[in-house]
mmCIF file of C-alpha atoms in Angstrom:
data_model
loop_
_atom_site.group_PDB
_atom_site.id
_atom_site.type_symbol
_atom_site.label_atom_id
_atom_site.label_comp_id
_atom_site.label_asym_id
_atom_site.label_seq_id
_atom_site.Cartn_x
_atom_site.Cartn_y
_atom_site.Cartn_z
ATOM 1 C CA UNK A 877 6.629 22.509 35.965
ATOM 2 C CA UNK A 878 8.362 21.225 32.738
ATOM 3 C CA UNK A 879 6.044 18.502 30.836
ATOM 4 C CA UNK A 880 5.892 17.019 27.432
ATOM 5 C CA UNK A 881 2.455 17.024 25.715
ATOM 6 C CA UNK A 882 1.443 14.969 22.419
ATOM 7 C CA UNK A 883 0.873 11.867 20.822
ATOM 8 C CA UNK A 884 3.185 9.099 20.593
ATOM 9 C CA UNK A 885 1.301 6.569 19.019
ATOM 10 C CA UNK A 886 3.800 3.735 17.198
ATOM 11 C CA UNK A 887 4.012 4.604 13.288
ATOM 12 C CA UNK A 888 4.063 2.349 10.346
ATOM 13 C CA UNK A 889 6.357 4.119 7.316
ATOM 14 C CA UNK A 890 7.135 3.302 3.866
ATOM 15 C CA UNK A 891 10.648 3.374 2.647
ATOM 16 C CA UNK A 892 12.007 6.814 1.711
ATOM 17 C CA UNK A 893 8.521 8.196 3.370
ATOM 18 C CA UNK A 894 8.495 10.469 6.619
ATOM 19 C CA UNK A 895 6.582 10.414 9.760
ATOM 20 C CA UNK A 896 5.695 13.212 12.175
ATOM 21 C CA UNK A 897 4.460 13.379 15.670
ATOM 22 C CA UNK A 898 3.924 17.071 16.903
ATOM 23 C CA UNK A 899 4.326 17.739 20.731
ATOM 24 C CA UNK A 900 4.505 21.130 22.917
ATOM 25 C CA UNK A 901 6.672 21.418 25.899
ATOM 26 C CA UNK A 902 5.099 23.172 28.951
ATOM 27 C CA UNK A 903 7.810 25.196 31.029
ATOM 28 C CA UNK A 904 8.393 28.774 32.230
ATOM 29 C CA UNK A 905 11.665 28.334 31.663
ATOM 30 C CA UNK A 906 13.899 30.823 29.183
ATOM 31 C CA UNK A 907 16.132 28.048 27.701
ATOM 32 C CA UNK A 908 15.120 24.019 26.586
ATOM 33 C CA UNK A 909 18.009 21.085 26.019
ATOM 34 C CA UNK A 910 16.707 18.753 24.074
ATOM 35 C CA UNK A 911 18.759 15.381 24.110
ATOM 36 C CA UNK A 912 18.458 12.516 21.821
ATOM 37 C CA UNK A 913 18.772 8.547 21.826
ATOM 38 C CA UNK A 914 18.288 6.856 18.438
ATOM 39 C CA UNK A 915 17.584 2.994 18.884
ATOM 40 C CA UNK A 916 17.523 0.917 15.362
ATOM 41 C CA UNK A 917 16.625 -2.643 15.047
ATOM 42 C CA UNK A 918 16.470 -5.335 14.643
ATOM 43 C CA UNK A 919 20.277 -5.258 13.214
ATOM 44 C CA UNK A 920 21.276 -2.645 15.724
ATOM 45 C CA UNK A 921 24.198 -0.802 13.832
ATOM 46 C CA UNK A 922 23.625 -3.189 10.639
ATOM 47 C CA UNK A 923 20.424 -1.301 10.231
ATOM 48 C CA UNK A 924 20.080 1.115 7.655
ATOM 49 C CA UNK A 925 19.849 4.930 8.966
ATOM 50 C CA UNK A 926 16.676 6.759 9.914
ATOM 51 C CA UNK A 927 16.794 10.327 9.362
ATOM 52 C CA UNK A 928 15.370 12.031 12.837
ATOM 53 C CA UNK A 929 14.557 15.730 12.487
ATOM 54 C CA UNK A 930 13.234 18.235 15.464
ATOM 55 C CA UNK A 931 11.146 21.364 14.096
ATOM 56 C CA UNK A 932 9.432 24.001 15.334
ATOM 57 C CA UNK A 933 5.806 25.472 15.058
ATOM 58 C CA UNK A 934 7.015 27.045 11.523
ATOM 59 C CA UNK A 935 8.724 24.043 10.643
ATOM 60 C CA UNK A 936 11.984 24.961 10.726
ATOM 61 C CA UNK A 937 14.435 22.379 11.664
ATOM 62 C CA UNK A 938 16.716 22.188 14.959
ATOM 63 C CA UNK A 939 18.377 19.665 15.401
ATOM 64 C CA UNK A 940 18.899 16.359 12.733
ATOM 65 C CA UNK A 941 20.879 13.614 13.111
ATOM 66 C CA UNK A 942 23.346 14.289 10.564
ATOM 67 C CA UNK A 943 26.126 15.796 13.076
ATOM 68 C CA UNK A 944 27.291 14.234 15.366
ATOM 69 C CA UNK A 945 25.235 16.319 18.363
ATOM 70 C CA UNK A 946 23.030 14.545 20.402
ATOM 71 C CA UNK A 947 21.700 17.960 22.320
ATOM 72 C CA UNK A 948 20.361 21.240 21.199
ATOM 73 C CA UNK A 949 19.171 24.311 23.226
ATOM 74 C CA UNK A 950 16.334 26.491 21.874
ATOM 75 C CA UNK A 951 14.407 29.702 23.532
ATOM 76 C CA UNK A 952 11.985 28.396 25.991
ATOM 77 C CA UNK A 953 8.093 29.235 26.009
ATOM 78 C CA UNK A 954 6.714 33.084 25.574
ATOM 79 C CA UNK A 955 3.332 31.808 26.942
ATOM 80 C CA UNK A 956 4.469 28.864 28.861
ATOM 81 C CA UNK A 957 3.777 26.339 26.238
ATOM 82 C CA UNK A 958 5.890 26.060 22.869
ATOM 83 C CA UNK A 959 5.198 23.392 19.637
ATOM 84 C CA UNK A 960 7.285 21.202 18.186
ATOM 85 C CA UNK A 961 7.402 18.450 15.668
ATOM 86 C CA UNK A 962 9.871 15.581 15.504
ATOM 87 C CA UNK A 963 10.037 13.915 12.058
ATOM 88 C CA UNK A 964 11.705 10.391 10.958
ATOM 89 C CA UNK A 965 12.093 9.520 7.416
ATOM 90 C CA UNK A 966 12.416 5.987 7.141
ATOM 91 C CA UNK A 967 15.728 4.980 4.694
ATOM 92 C CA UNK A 968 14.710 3.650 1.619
ATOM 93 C CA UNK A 969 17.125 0.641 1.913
ATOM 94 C CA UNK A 970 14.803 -0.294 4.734
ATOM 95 C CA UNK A 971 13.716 -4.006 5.005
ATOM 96 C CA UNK A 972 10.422 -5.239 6.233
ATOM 97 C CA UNK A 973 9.844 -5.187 9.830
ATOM 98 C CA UNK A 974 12.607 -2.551 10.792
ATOM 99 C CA UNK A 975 12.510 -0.328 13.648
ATOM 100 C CA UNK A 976 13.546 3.258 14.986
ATOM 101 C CA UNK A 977 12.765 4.218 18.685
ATOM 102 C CA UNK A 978 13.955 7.946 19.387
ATOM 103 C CA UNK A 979 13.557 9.008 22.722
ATOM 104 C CA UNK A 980 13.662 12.775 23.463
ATOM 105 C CA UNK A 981 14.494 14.402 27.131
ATOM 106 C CA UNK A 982 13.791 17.802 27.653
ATOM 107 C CA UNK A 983 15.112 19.510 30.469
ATOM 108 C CA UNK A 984 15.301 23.095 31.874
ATOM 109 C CA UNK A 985 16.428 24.682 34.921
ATOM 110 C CA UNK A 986 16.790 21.101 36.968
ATOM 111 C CA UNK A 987 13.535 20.276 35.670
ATOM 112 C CA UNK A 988 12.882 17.088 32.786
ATOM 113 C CA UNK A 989 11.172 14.862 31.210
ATOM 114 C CA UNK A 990 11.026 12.479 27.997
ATOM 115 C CA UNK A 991 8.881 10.990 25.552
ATOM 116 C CA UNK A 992 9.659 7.772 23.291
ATOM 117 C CA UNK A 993 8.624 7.749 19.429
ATOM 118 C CA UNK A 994 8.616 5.108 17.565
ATOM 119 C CA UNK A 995 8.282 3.834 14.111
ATOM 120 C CA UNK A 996 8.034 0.767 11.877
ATOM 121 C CA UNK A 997 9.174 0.327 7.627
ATOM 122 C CA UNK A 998 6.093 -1.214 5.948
ATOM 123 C CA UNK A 999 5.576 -2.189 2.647
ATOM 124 C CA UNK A 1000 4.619 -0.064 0.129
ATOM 125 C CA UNK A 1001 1.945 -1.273 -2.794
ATOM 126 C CA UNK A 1002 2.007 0.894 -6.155
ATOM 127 C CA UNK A 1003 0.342 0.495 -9.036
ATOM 128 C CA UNK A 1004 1.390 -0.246 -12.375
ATOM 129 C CA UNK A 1005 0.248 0.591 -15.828
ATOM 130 C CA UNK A 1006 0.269 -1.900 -18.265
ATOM 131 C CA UNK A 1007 -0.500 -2.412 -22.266
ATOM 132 C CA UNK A 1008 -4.290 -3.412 -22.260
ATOM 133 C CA UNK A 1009 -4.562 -7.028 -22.302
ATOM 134 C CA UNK A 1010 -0.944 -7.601 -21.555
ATOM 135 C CA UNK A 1011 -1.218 -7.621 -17.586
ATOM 136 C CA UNK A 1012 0.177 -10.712 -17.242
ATOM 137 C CA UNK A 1013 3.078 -10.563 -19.395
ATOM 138 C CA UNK A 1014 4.625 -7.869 -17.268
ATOM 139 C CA UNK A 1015 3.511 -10.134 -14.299
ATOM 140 C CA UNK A 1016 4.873 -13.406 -15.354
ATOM 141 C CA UNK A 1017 8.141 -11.041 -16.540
ATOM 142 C CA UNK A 1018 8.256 -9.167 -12.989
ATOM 143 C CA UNK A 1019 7.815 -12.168 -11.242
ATOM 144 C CA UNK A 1020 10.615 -13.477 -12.645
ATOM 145 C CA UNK A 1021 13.196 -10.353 -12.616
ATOM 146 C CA UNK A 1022 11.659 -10.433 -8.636
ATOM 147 C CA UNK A 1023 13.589 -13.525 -7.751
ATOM 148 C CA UNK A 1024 16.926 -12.347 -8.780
ATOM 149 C CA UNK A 1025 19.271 -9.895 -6.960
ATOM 150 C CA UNK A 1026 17.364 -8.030 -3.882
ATOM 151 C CA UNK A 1027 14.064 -9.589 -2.897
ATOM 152 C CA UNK A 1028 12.836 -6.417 -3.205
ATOM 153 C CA UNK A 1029 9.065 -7.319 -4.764
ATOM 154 C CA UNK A 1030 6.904 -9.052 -2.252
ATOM 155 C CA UNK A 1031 3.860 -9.756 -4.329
ATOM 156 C CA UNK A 1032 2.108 -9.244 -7.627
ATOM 157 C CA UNK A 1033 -1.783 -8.705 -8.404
ATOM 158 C CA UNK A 1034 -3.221 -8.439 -11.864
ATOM 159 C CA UNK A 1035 -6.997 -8.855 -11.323
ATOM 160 C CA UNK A 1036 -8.550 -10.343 -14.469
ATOM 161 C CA UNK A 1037 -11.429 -7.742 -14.203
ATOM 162 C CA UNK A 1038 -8.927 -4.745 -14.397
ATOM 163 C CA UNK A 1039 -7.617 -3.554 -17.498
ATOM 164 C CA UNK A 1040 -4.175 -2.340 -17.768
ATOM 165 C CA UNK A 1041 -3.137 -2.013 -14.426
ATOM 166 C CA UNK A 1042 -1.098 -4.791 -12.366
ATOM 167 C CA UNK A 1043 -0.470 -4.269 -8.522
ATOM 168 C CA UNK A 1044 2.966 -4.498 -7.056
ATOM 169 C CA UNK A 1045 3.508 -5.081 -3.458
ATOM 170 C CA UNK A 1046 7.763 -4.293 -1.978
ATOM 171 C CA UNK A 1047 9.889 -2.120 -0.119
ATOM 172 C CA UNK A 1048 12.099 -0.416 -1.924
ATOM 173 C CA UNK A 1049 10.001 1.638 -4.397
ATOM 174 C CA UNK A 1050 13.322 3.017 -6.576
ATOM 175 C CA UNK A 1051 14.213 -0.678 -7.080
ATOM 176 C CA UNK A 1052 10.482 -1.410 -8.231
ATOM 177 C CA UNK A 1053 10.809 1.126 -10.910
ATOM 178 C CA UNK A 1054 14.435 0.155 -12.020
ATOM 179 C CA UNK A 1055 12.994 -4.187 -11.792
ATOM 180 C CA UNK A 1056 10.109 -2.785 -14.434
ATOM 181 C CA UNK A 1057 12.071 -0.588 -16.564
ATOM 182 C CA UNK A 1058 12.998 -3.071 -19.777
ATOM 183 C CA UNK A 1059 9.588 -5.030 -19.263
ATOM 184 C CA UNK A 1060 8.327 -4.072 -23.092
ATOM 185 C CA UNK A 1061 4.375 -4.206 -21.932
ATOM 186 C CA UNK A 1062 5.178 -2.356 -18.859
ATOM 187 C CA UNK A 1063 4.202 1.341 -18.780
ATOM 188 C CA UNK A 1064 5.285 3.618 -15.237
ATOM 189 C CA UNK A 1065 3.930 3.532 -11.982
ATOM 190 C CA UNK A 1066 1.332 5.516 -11.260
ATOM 191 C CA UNK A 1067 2.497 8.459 -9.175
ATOM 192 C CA UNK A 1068 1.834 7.547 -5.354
ATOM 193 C CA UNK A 1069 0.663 4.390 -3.384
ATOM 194 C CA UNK A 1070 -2.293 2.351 -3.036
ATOM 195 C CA UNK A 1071 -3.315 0.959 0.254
ATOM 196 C CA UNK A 1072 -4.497 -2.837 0.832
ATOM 197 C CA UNK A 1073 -8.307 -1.562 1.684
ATOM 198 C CA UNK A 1074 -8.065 -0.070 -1.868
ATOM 199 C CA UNK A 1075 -7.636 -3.367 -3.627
ATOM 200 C CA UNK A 1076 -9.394 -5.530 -1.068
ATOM 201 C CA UNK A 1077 -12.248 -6.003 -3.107
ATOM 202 C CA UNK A 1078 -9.950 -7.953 -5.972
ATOM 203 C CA UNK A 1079 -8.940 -10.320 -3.379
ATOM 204 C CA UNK A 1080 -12.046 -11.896 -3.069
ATOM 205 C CA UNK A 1081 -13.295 -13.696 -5.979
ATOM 206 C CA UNK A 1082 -16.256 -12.621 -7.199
ATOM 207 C CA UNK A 1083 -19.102 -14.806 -8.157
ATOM 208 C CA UNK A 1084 -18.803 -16.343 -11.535
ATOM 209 C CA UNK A 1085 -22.456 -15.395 -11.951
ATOM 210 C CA UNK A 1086 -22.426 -11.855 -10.956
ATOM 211 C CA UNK A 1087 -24.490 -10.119 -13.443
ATOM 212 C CA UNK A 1088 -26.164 -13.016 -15.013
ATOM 213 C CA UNK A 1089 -30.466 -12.626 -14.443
ATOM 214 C CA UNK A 1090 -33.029 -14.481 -15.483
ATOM 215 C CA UNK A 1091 -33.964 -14.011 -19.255
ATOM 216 C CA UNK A 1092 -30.579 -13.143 -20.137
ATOM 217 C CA UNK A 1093 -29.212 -14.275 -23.816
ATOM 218 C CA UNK A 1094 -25.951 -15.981 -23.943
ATOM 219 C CA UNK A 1095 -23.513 -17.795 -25.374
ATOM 220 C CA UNK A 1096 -21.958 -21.051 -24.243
ATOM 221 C CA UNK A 1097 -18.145 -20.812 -24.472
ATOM 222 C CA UNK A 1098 -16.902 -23.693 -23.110
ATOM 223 C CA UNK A 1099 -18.255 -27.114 -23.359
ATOM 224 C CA UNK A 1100 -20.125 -29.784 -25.917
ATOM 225 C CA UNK A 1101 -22.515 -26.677 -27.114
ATOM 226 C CA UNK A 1102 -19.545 -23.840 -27.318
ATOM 227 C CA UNK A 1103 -20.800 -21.755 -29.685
ATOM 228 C CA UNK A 1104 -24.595 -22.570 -29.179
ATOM 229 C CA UNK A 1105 -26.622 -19.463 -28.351
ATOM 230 C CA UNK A 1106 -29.305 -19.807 -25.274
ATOM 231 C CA UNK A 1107 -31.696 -18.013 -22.943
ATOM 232 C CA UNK A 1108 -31.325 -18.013 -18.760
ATOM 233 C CA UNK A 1109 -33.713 -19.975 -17.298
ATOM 234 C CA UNK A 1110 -32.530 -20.351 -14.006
ATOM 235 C CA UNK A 1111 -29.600 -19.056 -11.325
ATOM 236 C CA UNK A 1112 -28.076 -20.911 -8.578
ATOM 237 C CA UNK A 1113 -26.462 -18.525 -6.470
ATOM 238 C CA UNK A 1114 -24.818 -21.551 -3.941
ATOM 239 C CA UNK A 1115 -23.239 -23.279 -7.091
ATOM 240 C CA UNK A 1116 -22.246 -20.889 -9.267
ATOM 241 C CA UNK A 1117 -24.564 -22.633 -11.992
ATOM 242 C CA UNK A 1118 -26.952 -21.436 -14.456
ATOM 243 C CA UNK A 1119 -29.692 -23.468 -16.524
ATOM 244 C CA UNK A 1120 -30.077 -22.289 -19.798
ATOM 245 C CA UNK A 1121 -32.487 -23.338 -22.920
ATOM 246 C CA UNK A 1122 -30.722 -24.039 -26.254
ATOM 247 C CA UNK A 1123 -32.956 -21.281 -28.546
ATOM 248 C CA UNK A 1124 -31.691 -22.972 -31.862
ATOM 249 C CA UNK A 1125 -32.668 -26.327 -30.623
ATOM 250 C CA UNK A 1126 -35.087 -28.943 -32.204
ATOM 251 C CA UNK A 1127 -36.678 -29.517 -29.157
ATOM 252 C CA UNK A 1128 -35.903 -26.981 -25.916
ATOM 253 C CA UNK A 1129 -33.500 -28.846 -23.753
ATOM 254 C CA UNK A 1130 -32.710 -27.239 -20.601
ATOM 255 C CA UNK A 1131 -28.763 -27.823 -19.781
ATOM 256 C CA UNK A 1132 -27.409 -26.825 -16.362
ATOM 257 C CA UNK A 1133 -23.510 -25.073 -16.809
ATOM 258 C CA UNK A 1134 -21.097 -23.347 -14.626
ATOM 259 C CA UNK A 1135 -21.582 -19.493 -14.893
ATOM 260 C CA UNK A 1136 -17.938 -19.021 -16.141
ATOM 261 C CA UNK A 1137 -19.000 -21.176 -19.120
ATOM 262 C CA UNK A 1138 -21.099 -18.818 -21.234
ATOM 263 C CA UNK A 1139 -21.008 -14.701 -22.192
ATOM 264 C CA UNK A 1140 -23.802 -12.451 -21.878
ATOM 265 C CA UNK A 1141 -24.589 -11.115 -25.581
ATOM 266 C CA UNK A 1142 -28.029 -9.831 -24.463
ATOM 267 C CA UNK A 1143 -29.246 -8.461 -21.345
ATOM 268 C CA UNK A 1144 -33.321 -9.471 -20.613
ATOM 269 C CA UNK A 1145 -35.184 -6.154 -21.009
#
């Protein structure tokens, strides 16, 4: 009995990035036809072109949808079972939220059957290097070469804890490097892409007194005592606020700031 055995779990694929879902076709037959039907959305023919591959176990290809064939024949099982691999490569003129669906019929000696694969372009986030201290130049300058031509740059995250990096969220990665090529503080992308667990934790503020104990010496920047150098008294965790004692003071006043209002110049020991 001829049967198709795998995985066809829906795939999520960057732009100019492949997928691959490997199968095996059960049959004692000597020769396979494999037939193909290549669905693209949501345009239909306005969508850009998937590349669709079928391999074998060594990874050698037999049949692509460059030509104009939509069968091949290949040697059937020596052992009654035979692997393949069918790879898409998603076009990297892809657009959020496009589709391939590639449906593959097998059939031998009166015998068939068919699986459905399908896959889904996704955005891609890379990361960029930067001059230190200049990450938001290149974002205020990318953000405003993103608005002309293509929309091809989605988003843009310089965390103001990282150093010389700035995050860039689009599809089409060749157009991100060409949109950051003649920013002077921009350096390259750094080879590969990031993933959105990666940089959760810098999208969630962190608290503004993160770091800040008890007995701690600092300096208020901000405020009628900038400059004025005083001890931690007390932390509140709820408010972000921290009561500190002027040390150069006449008499100790306690004063109660936000913690984004002084530096730490002295950690308590």
């Amino acid at each position: 009995m001829l049967s198709i055995i795998g995985e066809n779990d829906p795939k999520d694929v960057h732009a100019g990035s492949p997928v691959k879902w490997p199968f095996s076709v059960s049959s004692d037959a000597s020769k396979l036809t494999f037939t193909f039907t290549i669905t693209t959305g949501p345009d239909g023919a306005d969508a850009p072109e998937w590349t669709v591959e079928l391999n074998d176990a060594s990874h050698e290809e037999i049949w692509s949808n460059y030509g104009n064939k939509t069968e091949v024949k290949t040697d059937g099982p020596a052992n009654g079972k035979k692997d393949f691999s069918l790879e898409v490569i998603c076009p990297k003129g892809a657009r959020y939220g496009d589709t391939v669906s590639v449906s593959v019929n097998v059939s031998a000696e009166g015998e068939t059957d068919s699986m459905t694969f399908n896959a889904r372009a996704s955005q891609s986030i890379m990361v960029l290097k930067t001059q230190i201290d200049q990450e938001k130049v290149v974002s205020d300058s990318l953000a405003a070469k993103a608005n002309i031509g293509e929309k091809d740059i989605y988003a843009i995250l310089s965390p103001g804890s990282l150093r010389g990096y700035v995050f860039v969220e689009g599809m089409n990665t060749d157009r991100m490097h060409e949109k950051t090529r003649d920013i002077k503080k921009a350096r390259s992308f750094i080879d590969g892409e990031t993933t959105i667990e990666e940089i959760s934790p810098y999208l969630v503020p962190l608290s503004t007194v993160v770091g800040i104990v008890e007995g701690d010496l600092v300096e208020l920047i901000s405020g009628p005592f900038k400059g004025e150098k005083a001890r931690v008294q007390q932390i509140d965790q709820t408010k972000e606020e921290i009561t500190v004692e002027l040390i150069e003071a006449m008499v100790p006043i306690p004063v109660t700031v936000k913690g984004d209002s002084v530096r730490v110049i002295e950690k308590e020991k």
